[in-house]
Amino acid sequence: MDSNGEPSQTAMTAAAARAAHLIVDDEPLIFRDTLAYRLLGDLAETLVGYHRSQGTHPVLVGARAAVVTRSRYTEDLLEEGGFTQYVILGAGLDTFAYRSPLAGRVRVFEVDHPSSQRWKRGLLEAAGVPVPPSLAFVPADLEAGSPLEALVAGGFDPAVPALVGWLGVTMYLTQEAIGRTLDMVAGLAPGTEIVLDYMLPEGLRDAAGQAYVEGVAPVAAERGEPWLTFLSPEEMSSLLREHGLEVVRHSGQRDSVDPALWDRSDALRPSHLSVHARARVPGA
């Protein structure tokens, strides 16, 4: 939910972009979210319809590129890393637990604001999507403090390494709030990893990234979801180290997935807009 108590436009537009990728973009598909359209319910055709009718618009292309690359990057790492616990911070309308074959061997913890979770559970029920036994909803407000106590209450084992996915969230938080969550992650078992994306500041974006920010940021602010934090890779590295994490790598949209996926005949292109940071808890 946004600061006005309304369903999150950001969560809905991200789900619509994932759904639209299967409809608007050509092969090779970067990410296959086969449930997003269904989860959006009555809003699906309207939201995905923007992509159908204006699929080459730079803002819509930028949205699809951002959401499918971050999801593919994170879920690939989950599989390759052999993690048995997956924490999704600010889960929004993420559908991993309900559609991925990996969900059968991974305990999934969706962390989000309590009102956001009530809204999502209503959408799941309306869509006839059952909640799998491997999933725990963890109500928590990341702006208010650490969700660790709520995670443990939901069955999370802090002594076992986990993958923490934190996608599409940091730009909406202050650096202080980001730091509190990183502190929590740094206190988890050695070998735990986190993947988070962050927005580049002006001057490090390319033309497509700058156009996206100019088109989307004012609208997000008007809807009660302003972008608060922009970071360079150096600044993000410093923030991660300051809070006890070991930086593994920074990956732009282009190098977060197999390069062959960018050999395309459609309008989908990577941009210098957001970067994926991967870090781990040292000591493993």
Coordinates of C-alpha atoms in Angstrom, one line a residue:
M1 CA 0.0 0.0 0.0
D2 CA 1.2 3.6 -0.6
S3 CA 1.3 6.4 2.0
N4 CA -2.3 7.2 1.3
G5 CA -3.5 3.7 2.2
E6 CA -4.3 2.9 -1.5
P7 CA -3.1 -0.3 -3.3
S8 CA 0.4 0.3 -4.5
Q9 CA 0.5 1.5 -8.1
T10 CA 4.2 0.5 -8.1
A11 CA 3.4 -3.1 -7.3
M12 CA 0.6 -3.2 -9.9
T13 CA 2.7 -1.6 -12.7
A14 CA 5.6 -4.0 -12.0
A15 CA 3.3 -7.0 -12.2
A16 CA 1.8 -5.6 -15.4
A17 CA 5.2 -5.2 -16.9
R18 CA 6.1 -8.8 -16.1
A19 CA 2.8 -9.9 -17.6
A20 CA 3.2 -7.7 -20.7
H21 CA 6.7 -9.1 -21.4
L22 CA 5.0 -12.4 -22.4
I23 CA 2.5 -10.6 -24.7
V24 CA 4.3 -7.7 -26.2
D25 CA 8.0 -8.8 -26.5
D26 CA 9.4 -11.4 -28.8
E27 CA 11.5 -14.4 -28.1
P28 CA 13.9 -14.8 -26.5
L29 CA 11.9 -14.0 -23.4
I30 CA 14.0 -12.9 -20.4
F31 CA 11.6 -13.9 -17.7
R32 CA 8.4 -15.9 -17.7
D33 CA 5.9 -14.7 -15.0
T34 CA 2.9 -16.8 -16.1
L35 CA 0.8 -15.7 -13.1
A36 CA 1.1 -11.9 -13.0
Y37 CA -1.7 -11.3 -15.5
R38 CA -4.1 -13.5 -13.6
L39 CA -3.2 -12.0 -10.3
L40 CA -4.1 -8.5 -11.5
G41 CA -7.6 -9.6 -12.0
D42 CA -10.0 -6.9 -13.4
L43 CA -7.1 -4.5 -13.7
A44 CA -5.0 -6.7 -15.9
E45 CA -6.4 -5.7 -19.3
T46 CA -6.2 -2.0 -18.6
L47 CA -2.7 -2.1 -17.2
V48 CA -1.3 -4.6 -19.8
G49 CA -3.3 -2.7 -22.5
Y50 CA -0.9 0.3 -22.2
H51 CA 1.9 -2.1 -23.2
R52 CA -0.2 -3.6 -26.0
S53 CA -1.0 -0.3 -27.6
Q54 CA 2.2 1.6 -26.8
G55 CA 4.7 -1.1 -26.3
T56 CA 7.6 0.8 -27.8
H57 CA 7.2 3.9 -25.6
P58 CA 10.5 4.4 -23.8
V59 CA 8.9 4.4 -20.3
L60 CA 7.1 1.2 -20.9
V61 CA 10.1 -0.4 -22.5
G62 CA 12.2 0.8 -19.5
A63 CA 9.7 -0.7 -17.1
R64 CA 9.7 -4.1 -18.7
A65 CA 13.5 -4.2 -19.0
A66 CA 13.9 -3.3 -15.4
V67 CA 11.5 -5.7 -13.9
V68 CA 12.3 -8.8 -16.0
T69 CA 16.0 -8.5 -15.6
R70 CA 16.0 -8.1 -11.8
S71 CA 13.6 -11.0 -11.5
R72 CA 15.6 -13.3 -13.8
Y73 CA 18.9 -12.4 -12.1
T74 CA 17.5 -13.1 -8.6
E75 CA 15.7 -16.3 -9.4
D76 CA 18.7 -17.6 -11.3
L77 CA 20.9 -16.9 -8.3
L78 CA 18.4 -18.7 -6.0
E79 CA 18.6 -21.8 -8.1
E80 CA 22.4 -21.7 -8.6
G81 CA 23.2 -21.0 -5.0
G82 CA 21.2 -23.9 -3.6
F83 CA 19.5 -21.8 -0.9
T84 CA 16.7 -23.4 1.0
Q85 CA 15.3 -20.1 2.4
Y86 CA 14.2 -17.2 0.3
V87 CA 13.2 -13.9 1.9
I88 CA 11.4 -11.4 -0.4
L89 CA 11.5 -8.0 1.2
G90 CA 8.7 -5.7 0.0
A91 CA 7.2 -8.6 -1.8
G92 CA 4.3 -6.6 -3.5
L93 CA 2.8 -8.8 -6.2
D94 CA 5.7 -11.1 -6.6
T95 CA 4.5 -14.5 -7.8
F96 CA 7.6 -16.8 -7.2
A97 CA 6.0 -18.9 -4.5
Y98 CA 2.9 -19.7 -6.6
R99 CA 4.4 -20.5 -10.0
S100 CA 8.1 -21.6 -9.8
P101 CA 9.2 -25.2 -9.7
L102 CA 11.9 -24.0 -7.3
A103 CA 9.3 -23.1 -4.7
G104 CA 8.8 -26.8 -3.9
R105 CA 12.3 -27.0 -2.3
V106 CA 12.6 -23.5 -0.9
R107 CA 10.9 -22.1 2.1
V108 CA 9.6 -18.6 1.0
F109 CA 9.0 -15.7 3.3
E110 CA 7.1 -12.7 1.8
V111 CA 7.8 -9.6 3.9
D112 CA 5.5 -6.6 3.4
H113 CA 3.3 -4.1 5.1
P114 CA 0.3 -5.8 6.7
S115 CA -2.2 -3.9 4.6
S116 CA -0.3 -4.8 1.5
Q117 CA -0.5 -8.4 2.4
R118 CA -4.2 -8.3 3.0
W119 CA -4.7 -6.7 -0.4
K120 CA -2.5 -9.3 -2.1
R121 CA -4.2 -12.2 -0.3
G122 CA -7.6 -10.8 -1.6
L123 CA -6.2 -10.8 -5.1
L124 CA -4.9 -14.4 -4.7
E125 CA -8.3 -15.6 -3.5
A126 CA -10.2 -13.8 -6.3
A127 CA -7.8 -15.4 -8.8
G128 CA -8.3 -18.8 -7.3
V129 CA -4.6 -19.1 -6.6
P130 CA -3.9 -21.2 -3.5
V131 CA -1.2 -20.3 -0.9
P132 CA 1.3 -23.1 -0.9
P133 CA 2.5 -24.6 2.4
S134 CA 6.1 -23.5 1.6
L135 CA 5.1 -19.8 1.9
A136 CA 4.9 -17.7 5.0
F137 CA 3.5 -14.2 5.0
V138 CA 5.6 -11.9 7.3
P139 CA 3.9 -8.6 8.1
A140 CA 6.4 -5.9 8.7
D141 CA 7.0 -2.2 8.0
L142 CA 10.6 -1.8 6.7
E143 CA 10.5 1.9 7.5
A144 CA 9.7 1.2 11.1
G145 CA 12.5 -1.4 11.9
S146 CA 13.9 -4.8 11.4
P147 CA 11.6 -7.6 10.3
L148 CA 13.8 -10.3 11.9
E149 CA 11.5 -11.1 14.9
A150 CA 8.5 -11.4 12.6
L151 CA 10.6 -13.6 10.2
V152 CA 11.5 -16.0 13.0
A153 CA 7.9 -16.1 14.2
G154 CA 7.0 -17.1 10.6
G155 CA 9.4 -20.1 10.7
F156 CA 12.6 -18.5 9.4
D157 CA 15.8 -20.1 10.7
P158 CA 18.4 -17.4 11.1
A159 CA 21.2 -20.0 11.5
V160 CA 20.7 -21.3 7.9
P161 CA 22.0 -19.3 5.0
A162 CA 19.2 -17.6 2.9
L163 CA 18.9 -15.6 -0.2
V164 CA 17.3 -12.2 0.4
G165 CA 15.7 -10.5 -2.6
W166 CA 15.0 -6.8 -2.2
L167 CA 13.7 -5.6 -5.6
G168 CA 12.1 -2.4 -6.6
V169 CA 12.2 -1.0 -3.0
T170 CA 15.4 0.9 -2.1
M171 CA 14.5 4.0 -4.1
Y172 CA 11.4 4.5 -2.0
L173 CA 13.4 4.4 1.3
T174 CA 15.7 6.8 3.0
Q175 CA 19.4 5.7 3.4
E176 CA 18.7 5.3 7.1
A177 CA 15.9 2.8 6.5
I178 CA 18.0 1.0 3.9
G179 CA 20.8 0.7 6.5
R180 CA 18.5 -0.7 9.1
T181 CA 17.5 -3.5 6.8
L182 CA 21.1 -4.2 5.8
D183 CA 22.0 -4.5 9.5
M184 CA 19.4 -7.1 9.8
V185 CA 20.7 -9.1 6.8
A186 CA 24.3 -8.8 8.1
G187 CA 23.2 -10.5 11.3
L188 CA 22.0 -13.6 9.5
A189 CA 23.9 -16.8 8.9
P190 CA 27.3 -16.5 7.1
G191 CA 26.8 -17.3 3.5
T192 CA 23.5 -15.5 3.4
E193 CA 23.3 -13.3 0.2
I194 CA 21.2 -10.3 -0.7
V195 CA 20.2 -9.0 -4.1
L196 CA 18.9 -5.5 -4.3
D197 CA 18.4 -3.0 -7.1
Y198 CA 19.0 0.7 -6.8
M199 CA 18.5 3.7 -9.0
L200 CA 21.5 5.6 -10.5
P201 CA 21.8 9.3 -9.9
E202 CA 21.6 11.9 -12.7
G203 CA 24.9 11.9 -14.6
L204 CA 25.3 8.1 -14.5
R205 CA 22.1 7.4 -16.4
D206 CA 22.0 7.1 -20.2
A207 CA 19.4 8.9 -22.2
A208 CA 16.9 6.1 -21.9
G209 CA 17.4 6.0 -18.1
Q210 CA 17.0 9.7 -17.8
A211 CA 13.8 9.8 -19.8
Y212 CA 12.4 7.0 -17.6
V213 CA 13.1 9.0 -14.4
E214 CA 11.7 12.2 -15.8
G215 CA 8.6 10.4 -16.9
V216 CA 7.9 8.2 -13.9
A217 CA 9.3 9.9 -10.8
P218 CA 6.9 12.8 -10.7
V219 CA 3.9 10.5 -11.2
A220 CA 5.2 8.2 -8.4
A221 CA 5.5 11.2 -6.0
E222 CA 2.0 12.3 -6.8
R223 CA 0.7 8.9 -6.0
G224 CA 2.4 8.9 -2.6
E225 CA 5.4 6.8 -3.5
P226 CA 8.2 9.3 -4.0
W227 CA 11.7 8.2 -5.0
L228 CA 14.0 9.2 -2.1
T229 CA 17.4 7.5 -2.8
F230 CA 19.7 7.4 -5.8
L231 CA 23.2 5.8 -5.5
S232 CA 26.3 5.3 -7.5
P233 CA 27.9 1.8 -7.4
E234 CA 30.6 3.3 -5.2
E235 CA 28.1 4.7 -2.8
M236 CA 26.1 1.5 -2.7
S237 CA 29.4 -0.5 -2.0
S238 CA 30.2 1.9 0.8
L239 CA 26.7 1.5 2.3
L240 CA 26.9 -2.3 2.1
R241 CA 30.3 -2.4 3.7
E242 CA 29.3 0.1 6.4
H243 CA 26.6 -2.3 7.4
G244 CA 28.8 -5.4 7.6
L245 CA 28.2 -7.0 4.1
E246 CA 30.8 -8.2 1.6
V247 CA 30.2 -6.8 -1.9
V248 CA 30.1 -9.6 -4.6
R249 CA 29.3 -7.5 -7.7
H250 CA 27.2 -4.8 -9.3
S251 CA 25.4 -5.8 -12.4
G252 CA 23.7 -3.4 -14.9
Q253 CA 20.6 -4.6 -16.8
R254 CA 22.7 -5.6 -19.7
D255 CA 25.1 -7.9 -17.8
S256 CA 22.6 -9.3 -15.4
V257 CA 21.4 -11.9 -17.8
D258 CA 22.8 -14.0 -20.7
P259 CA 24.0 -11.6 -23.4
A260 CA 22.2 -13.7 -26.0
L261 CA 18.9 -12.5 -24.5
W262 CA 19.7 -9.0 -25.8
D263 CA 20.0 -10.2 -29.4
R264 CA 16.5 -9.0 -30.1
S265 CA 14.2 -8.0 -33.0
D266 CA 11.7 -6.0 -30.7
A267 CA 12.0 -2.8 -28.8
L268 CA 13.2 -4.2 -25.5
R269 CA 16.6 -2.7 -24.6
P270 CA 18.7 -2.5 -21.4
S271 CA 19.3 1.0 -20.0
H272 CA 21.6 2.7 -17.5
L273 CA 18.9 3.3 -15.0
S274 CA 19.0 0.7 -12.2
V275 CA 21.8 -1.6 -11.0
H276 CA 21.6 -4.9 -9.2
A277 CA 23.9 -5.2 -6.2
R278 CA 24.8 -8.7 -4.8
A279 CA 26.4 -8.9 -1.4
R280 CA 26.9 -11.6 1.2
V281 CA 27.3 -12.1 4.9
P282 CA 31.0 -12.9 5.4
G283 CA 32.4 -15.9 7.3
A284 CA 31.1 -18.9 5.4

